[in-house]
JSON list of C-alpha atoms in Angstrom, two decimals:
[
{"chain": "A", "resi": 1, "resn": "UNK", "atom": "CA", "xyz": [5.90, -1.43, 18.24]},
{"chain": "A", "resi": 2, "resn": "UNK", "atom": "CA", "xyz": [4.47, -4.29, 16.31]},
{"chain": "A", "resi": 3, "resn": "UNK", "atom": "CA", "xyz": [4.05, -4.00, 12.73]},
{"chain": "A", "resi": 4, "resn": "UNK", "atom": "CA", "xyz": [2.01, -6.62, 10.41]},
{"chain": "A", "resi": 5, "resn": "UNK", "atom": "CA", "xyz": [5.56, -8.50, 9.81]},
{"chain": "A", "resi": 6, "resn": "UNK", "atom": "CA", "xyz": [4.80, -9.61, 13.10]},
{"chain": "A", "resi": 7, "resn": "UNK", "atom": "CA", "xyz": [1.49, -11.44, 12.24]},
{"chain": "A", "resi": 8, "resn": "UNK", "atom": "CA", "xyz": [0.92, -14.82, 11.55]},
{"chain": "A", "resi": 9, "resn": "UNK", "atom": "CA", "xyz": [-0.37, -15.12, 8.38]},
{"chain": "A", "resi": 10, "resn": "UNK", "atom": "CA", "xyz": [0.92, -11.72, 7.44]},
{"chain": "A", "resi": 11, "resn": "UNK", "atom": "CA", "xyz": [-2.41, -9.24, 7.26]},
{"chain": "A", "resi": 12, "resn": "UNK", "atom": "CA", "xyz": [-2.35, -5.34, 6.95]},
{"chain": "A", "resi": 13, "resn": "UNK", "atom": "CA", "xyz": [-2.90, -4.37, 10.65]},
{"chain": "A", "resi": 14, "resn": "UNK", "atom": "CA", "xyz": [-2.12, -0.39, 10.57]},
{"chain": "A", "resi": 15, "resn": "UNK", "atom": "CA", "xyz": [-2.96, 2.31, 7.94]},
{"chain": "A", "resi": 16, "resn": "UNK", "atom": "CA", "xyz": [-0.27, 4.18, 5.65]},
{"chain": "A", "resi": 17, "resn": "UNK", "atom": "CA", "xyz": [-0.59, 7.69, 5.17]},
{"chain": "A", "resi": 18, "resn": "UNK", "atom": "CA", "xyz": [1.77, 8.00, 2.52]},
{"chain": "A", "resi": 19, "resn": "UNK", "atom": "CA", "xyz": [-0.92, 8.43, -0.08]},
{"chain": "A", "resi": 20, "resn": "UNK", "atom": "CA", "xyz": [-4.10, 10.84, -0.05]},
{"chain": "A", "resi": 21, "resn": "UNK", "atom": "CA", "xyz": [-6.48, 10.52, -2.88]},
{"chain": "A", "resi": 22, "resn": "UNK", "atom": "CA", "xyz": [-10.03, 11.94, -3.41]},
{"chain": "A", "resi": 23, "resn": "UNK", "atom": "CA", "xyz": [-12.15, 14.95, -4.44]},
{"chain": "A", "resi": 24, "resn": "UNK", "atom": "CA", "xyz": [-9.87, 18.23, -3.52]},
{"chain": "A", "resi": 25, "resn": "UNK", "atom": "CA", "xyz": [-12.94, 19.18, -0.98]},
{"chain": "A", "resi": 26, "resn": "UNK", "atom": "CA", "xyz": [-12.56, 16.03, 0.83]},
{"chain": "A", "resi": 27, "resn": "UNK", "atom": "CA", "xyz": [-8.75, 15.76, 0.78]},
{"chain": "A", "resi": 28, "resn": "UNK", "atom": "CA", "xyz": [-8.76, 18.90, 1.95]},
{"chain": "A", "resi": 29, "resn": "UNK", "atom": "CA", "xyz": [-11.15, 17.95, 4.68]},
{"chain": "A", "resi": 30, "resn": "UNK", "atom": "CA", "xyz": [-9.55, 14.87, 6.12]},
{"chain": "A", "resi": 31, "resn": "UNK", "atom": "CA", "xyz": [-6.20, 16.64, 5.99]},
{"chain": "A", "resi": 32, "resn": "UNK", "atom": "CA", "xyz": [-7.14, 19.84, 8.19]},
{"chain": "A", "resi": 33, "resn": "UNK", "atom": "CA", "xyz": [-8.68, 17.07, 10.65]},
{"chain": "A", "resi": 34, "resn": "UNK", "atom": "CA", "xyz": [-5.89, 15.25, 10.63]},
{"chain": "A", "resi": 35, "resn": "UNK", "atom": "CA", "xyz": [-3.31, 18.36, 11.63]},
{"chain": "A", "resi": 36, "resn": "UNK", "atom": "CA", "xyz": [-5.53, 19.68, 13.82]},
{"chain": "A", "resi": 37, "resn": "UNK", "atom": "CA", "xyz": [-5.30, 16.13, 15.75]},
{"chain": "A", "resi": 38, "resn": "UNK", "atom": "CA", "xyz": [-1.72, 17.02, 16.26]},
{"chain": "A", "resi": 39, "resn": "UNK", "atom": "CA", "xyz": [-0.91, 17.02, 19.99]},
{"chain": "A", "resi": 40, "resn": "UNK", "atom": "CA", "xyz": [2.84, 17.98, 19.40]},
{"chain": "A", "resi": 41, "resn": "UNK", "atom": "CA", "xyz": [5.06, 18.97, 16.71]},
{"chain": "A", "resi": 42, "resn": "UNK", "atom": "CA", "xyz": [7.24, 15.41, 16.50]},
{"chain": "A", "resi": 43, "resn": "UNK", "atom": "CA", "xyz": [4.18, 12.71, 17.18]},
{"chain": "A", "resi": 44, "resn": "UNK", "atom": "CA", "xyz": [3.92, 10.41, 14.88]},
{"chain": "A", "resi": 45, "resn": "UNK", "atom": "CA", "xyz": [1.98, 11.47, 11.74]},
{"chain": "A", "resi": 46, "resn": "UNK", "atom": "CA", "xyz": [0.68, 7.79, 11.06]},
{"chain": "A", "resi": 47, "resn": "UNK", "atom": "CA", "xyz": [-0.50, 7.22, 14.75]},
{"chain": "A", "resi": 48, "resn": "UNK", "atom": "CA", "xyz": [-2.18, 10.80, 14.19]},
{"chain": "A", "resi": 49, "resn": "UNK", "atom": "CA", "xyz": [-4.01, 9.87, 10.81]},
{"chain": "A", "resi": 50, "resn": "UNK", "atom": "CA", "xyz": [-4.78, 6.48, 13.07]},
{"chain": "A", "resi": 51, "resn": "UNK", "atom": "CA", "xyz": [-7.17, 9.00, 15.13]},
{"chain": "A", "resi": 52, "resn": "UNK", "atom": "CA", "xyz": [-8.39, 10.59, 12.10]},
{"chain": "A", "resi": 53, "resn": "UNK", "atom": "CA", "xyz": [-9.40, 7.57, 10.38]},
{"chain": "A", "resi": 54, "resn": "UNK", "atom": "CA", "xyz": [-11.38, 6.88, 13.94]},
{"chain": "A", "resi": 55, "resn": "UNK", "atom": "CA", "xyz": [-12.72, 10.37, 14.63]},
{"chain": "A", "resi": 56, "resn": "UNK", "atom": "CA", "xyz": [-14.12, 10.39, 10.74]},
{"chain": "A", "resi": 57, "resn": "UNK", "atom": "CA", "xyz": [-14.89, 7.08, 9.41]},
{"chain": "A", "resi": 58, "resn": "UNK", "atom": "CA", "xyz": [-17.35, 8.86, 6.76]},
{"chain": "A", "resi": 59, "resn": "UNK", "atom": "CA", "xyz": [-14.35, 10.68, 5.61]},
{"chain": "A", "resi": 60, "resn": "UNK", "atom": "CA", "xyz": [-11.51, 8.55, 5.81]},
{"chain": "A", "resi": 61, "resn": "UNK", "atom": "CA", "xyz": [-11.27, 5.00, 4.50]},
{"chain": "A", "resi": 62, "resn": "UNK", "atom": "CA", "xyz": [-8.39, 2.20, 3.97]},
{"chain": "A", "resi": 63, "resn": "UNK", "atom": "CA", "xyz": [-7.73, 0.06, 0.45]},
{"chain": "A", "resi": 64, "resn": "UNK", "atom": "CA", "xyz": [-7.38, -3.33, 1.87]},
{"chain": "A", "resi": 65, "resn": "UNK", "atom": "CA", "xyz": [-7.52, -4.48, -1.39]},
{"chain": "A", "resi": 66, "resn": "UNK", "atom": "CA", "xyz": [-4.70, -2.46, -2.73]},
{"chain": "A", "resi": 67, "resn": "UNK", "atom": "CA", "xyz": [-7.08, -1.45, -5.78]},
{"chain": "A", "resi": 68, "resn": "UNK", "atom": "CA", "xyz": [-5.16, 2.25, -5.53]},
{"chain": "A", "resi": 69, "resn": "UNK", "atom": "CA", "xyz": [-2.19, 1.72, -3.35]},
{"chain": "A", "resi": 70, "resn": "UNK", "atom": "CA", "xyz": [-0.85, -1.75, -2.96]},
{"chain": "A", "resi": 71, "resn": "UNK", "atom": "CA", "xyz": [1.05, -1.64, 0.00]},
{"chain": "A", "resi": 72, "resn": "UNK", "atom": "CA", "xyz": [3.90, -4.31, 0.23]},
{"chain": "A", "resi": 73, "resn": "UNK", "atom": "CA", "xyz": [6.09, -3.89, 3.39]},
{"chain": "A", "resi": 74, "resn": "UNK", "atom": "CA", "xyz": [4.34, -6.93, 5.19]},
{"chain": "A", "resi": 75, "resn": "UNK", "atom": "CA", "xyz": [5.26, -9.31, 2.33]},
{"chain": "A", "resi": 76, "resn": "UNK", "atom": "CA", "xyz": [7.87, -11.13, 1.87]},
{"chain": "A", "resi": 77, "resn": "UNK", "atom": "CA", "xyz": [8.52, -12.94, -1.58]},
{"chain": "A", "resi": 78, "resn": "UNK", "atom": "CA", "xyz": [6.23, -15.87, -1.36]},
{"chain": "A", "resi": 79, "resn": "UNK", "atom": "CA", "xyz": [3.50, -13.93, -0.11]},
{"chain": "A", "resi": 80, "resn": "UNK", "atom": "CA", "xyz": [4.24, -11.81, -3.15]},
{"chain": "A", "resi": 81, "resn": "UNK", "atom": "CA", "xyz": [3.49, -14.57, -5.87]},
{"chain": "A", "resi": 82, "resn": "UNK", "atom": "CA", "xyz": [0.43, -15.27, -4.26]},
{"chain": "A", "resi": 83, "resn": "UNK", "atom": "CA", "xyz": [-0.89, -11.79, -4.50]},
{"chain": "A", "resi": 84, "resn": "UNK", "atom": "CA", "xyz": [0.72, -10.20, -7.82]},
{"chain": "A", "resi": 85, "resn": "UNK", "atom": "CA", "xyz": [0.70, -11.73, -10.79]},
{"chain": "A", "resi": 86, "resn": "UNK", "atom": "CA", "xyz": [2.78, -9.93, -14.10]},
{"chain": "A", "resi": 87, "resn": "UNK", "atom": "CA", "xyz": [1.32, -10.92, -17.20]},
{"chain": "A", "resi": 88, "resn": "UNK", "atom": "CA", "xyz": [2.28, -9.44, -20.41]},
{"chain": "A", "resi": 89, "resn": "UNK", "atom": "CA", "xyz": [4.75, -6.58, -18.77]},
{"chain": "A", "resi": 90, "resn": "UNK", "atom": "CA", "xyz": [1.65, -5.34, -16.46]},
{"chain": "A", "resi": 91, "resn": "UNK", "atom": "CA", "xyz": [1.64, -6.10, -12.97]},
{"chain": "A", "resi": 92, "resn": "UNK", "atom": "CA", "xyz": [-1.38, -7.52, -11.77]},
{"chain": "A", "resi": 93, "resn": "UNK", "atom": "CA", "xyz": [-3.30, -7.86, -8.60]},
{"chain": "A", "resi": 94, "resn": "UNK", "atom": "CA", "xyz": [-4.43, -11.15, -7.88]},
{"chain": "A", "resi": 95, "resn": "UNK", "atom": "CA", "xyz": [-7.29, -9.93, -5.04]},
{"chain": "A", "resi": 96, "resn": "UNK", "atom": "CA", "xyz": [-8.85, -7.62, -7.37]},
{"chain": "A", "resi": 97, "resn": "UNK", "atom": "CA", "xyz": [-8.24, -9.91, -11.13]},
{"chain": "A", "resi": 98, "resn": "UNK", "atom": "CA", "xyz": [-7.20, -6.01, -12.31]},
{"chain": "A", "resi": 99, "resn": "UNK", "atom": "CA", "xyz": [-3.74, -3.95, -12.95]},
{"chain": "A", "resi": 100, "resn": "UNK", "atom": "CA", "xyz": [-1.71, -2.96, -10.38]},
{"chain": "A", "resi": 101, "resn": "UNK", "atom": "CA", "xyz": [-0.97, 0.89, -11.22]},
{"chain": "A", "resi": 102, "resn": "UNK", "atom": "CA", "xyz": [1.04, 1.96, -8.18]},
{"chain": "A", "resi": 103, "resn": "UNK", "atom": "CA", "xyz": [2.94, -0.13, -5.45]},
{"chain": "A", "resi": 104, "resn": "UNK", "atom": "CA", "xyz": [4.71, 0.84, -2.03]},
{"chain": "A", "resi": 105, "resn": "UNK", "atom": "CA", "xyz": [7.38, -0.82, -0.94]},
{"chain": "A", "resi": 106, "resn": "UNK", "atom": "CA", "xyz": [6.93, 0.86, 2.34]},
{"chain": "A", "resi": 107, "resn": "UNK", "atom": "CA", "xyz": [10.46, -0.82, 3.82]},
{"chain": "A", "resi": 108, "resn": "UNK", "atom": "CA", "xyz": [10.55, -4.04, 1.57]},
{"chain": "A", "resi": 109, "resn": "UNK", "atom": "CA", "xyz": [13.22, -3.20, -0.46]},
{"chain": "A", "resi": 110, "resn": "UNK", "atom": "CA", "xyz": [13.67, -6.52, -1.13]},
{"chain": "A", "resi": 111, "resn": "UNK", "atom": "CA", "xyz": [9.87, -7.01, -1.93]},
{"chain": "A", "resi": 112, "resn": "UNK", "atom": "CA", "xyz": [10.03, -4.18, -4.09]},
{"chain": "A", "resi": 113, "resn": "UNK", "atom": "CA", "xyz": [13.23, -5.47, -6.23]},
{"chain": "A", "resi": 114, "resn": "UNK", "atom": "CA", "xyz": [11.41, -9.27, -6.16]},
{"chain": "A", "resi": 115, "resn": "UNK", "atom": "CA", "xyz": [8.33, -7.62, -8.11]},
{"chain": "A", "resi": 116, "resn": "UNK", "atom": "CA", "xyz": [10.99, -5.30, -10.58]},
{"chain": "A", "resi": 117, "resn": "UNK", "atom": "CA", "xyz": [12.89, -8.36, -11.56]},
{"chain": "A", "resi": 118, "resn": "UNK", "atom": "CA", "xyz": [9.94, -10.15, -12.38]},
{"chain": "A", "resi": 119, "resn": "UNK", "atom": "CA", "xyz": [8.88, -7.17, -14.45]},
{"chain": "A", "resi": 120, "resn": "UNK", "atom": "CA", "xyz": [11.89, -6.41, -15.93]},
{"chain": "A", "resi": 121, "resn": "UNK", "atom": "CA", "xyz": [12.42, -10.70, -17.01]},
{"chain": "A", "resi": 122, "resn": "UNK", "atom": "CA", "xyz": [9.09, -10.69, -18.44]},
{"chain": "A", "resi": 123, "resn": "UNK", "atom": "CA", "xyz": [9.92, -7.68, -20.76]},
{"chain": "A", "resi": 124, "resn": "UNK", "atom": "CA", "xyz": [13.27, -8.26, -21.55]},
{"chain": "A", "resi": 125, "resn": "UNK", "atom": "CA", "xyz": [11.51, -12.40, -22.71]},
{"chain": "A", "resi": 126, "resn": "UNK", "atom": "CA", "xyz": [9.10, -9.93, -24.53]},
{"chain": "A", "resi": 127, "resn": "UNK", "atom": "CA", "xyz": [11.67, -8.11, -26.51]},
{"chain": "A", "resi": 128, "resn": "UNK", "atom": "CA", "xyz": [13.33, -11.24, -27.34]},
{"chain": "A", "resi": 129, "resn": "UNK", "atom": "CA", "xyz": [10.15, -12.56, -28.53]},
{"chain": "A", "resi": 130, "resn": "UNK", "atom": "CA", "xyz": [9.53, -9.48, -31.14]}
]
């Protein structure tokens, strides 16, 4: 299957499932639908939350904007720069002009170790400076 690494530009194409936030009631909610969507035991739990997120659009949303979860499988390095920003050790997002508080690599590994070295420089400078 195609994934958004296979876009051109790169562009979040498919929801991630790998992190559930909201009131308890409504967590609660979306995750009973999204079991009981469940055809079989070993189908694929993001294809399932897929129908979820279309049988409940009142219920279920996505963070495009990575203002919660800031998803980066789909980027590679370059793409990176241009979205994150780290300014005084914090990690910024460049779409929303706020912190970054949690990031997914979601297979970028090497995305994921681009961003930590450019944290890690820009504290280690910091120390250096004090």
């Amino acid at each position: 299957a195609k994934d958004s690494r296979c876009s051109t530009p790169r562009a979040y194409r498919h929801l991630n499932a790998g992190f559930v936030l909201g009131p308890a009631i409504r967590v609660r909610e979306a995750l009973a639908l999204w079991l009981s969507l469940f055809a079989a035991q070993d189908e694929d739990d993001q294809l399932v939350a897929h129908r979820a997120l279309h049988a409940r659009p009142d219920l279920i949303t996505l963070d495009y904007a990575g203002g919660l979860v800031f998803n980066i499988g789909q980027f590679d390095d370059s793409d990176l720069e241009r979205l994150v920003d780290v300014s005084d050790g914090i990690l910024l997002n460049r779409v929303l002009s706020a912190p970054q508080c949690f990031v997914h690599g979601n297979g970028n590994k090497a995305g994921l170790a681009h961003l930590l070295r450019r944290l890690s420089n820009q504290t280690q400078q910091r120390a250096t400076l004090k």
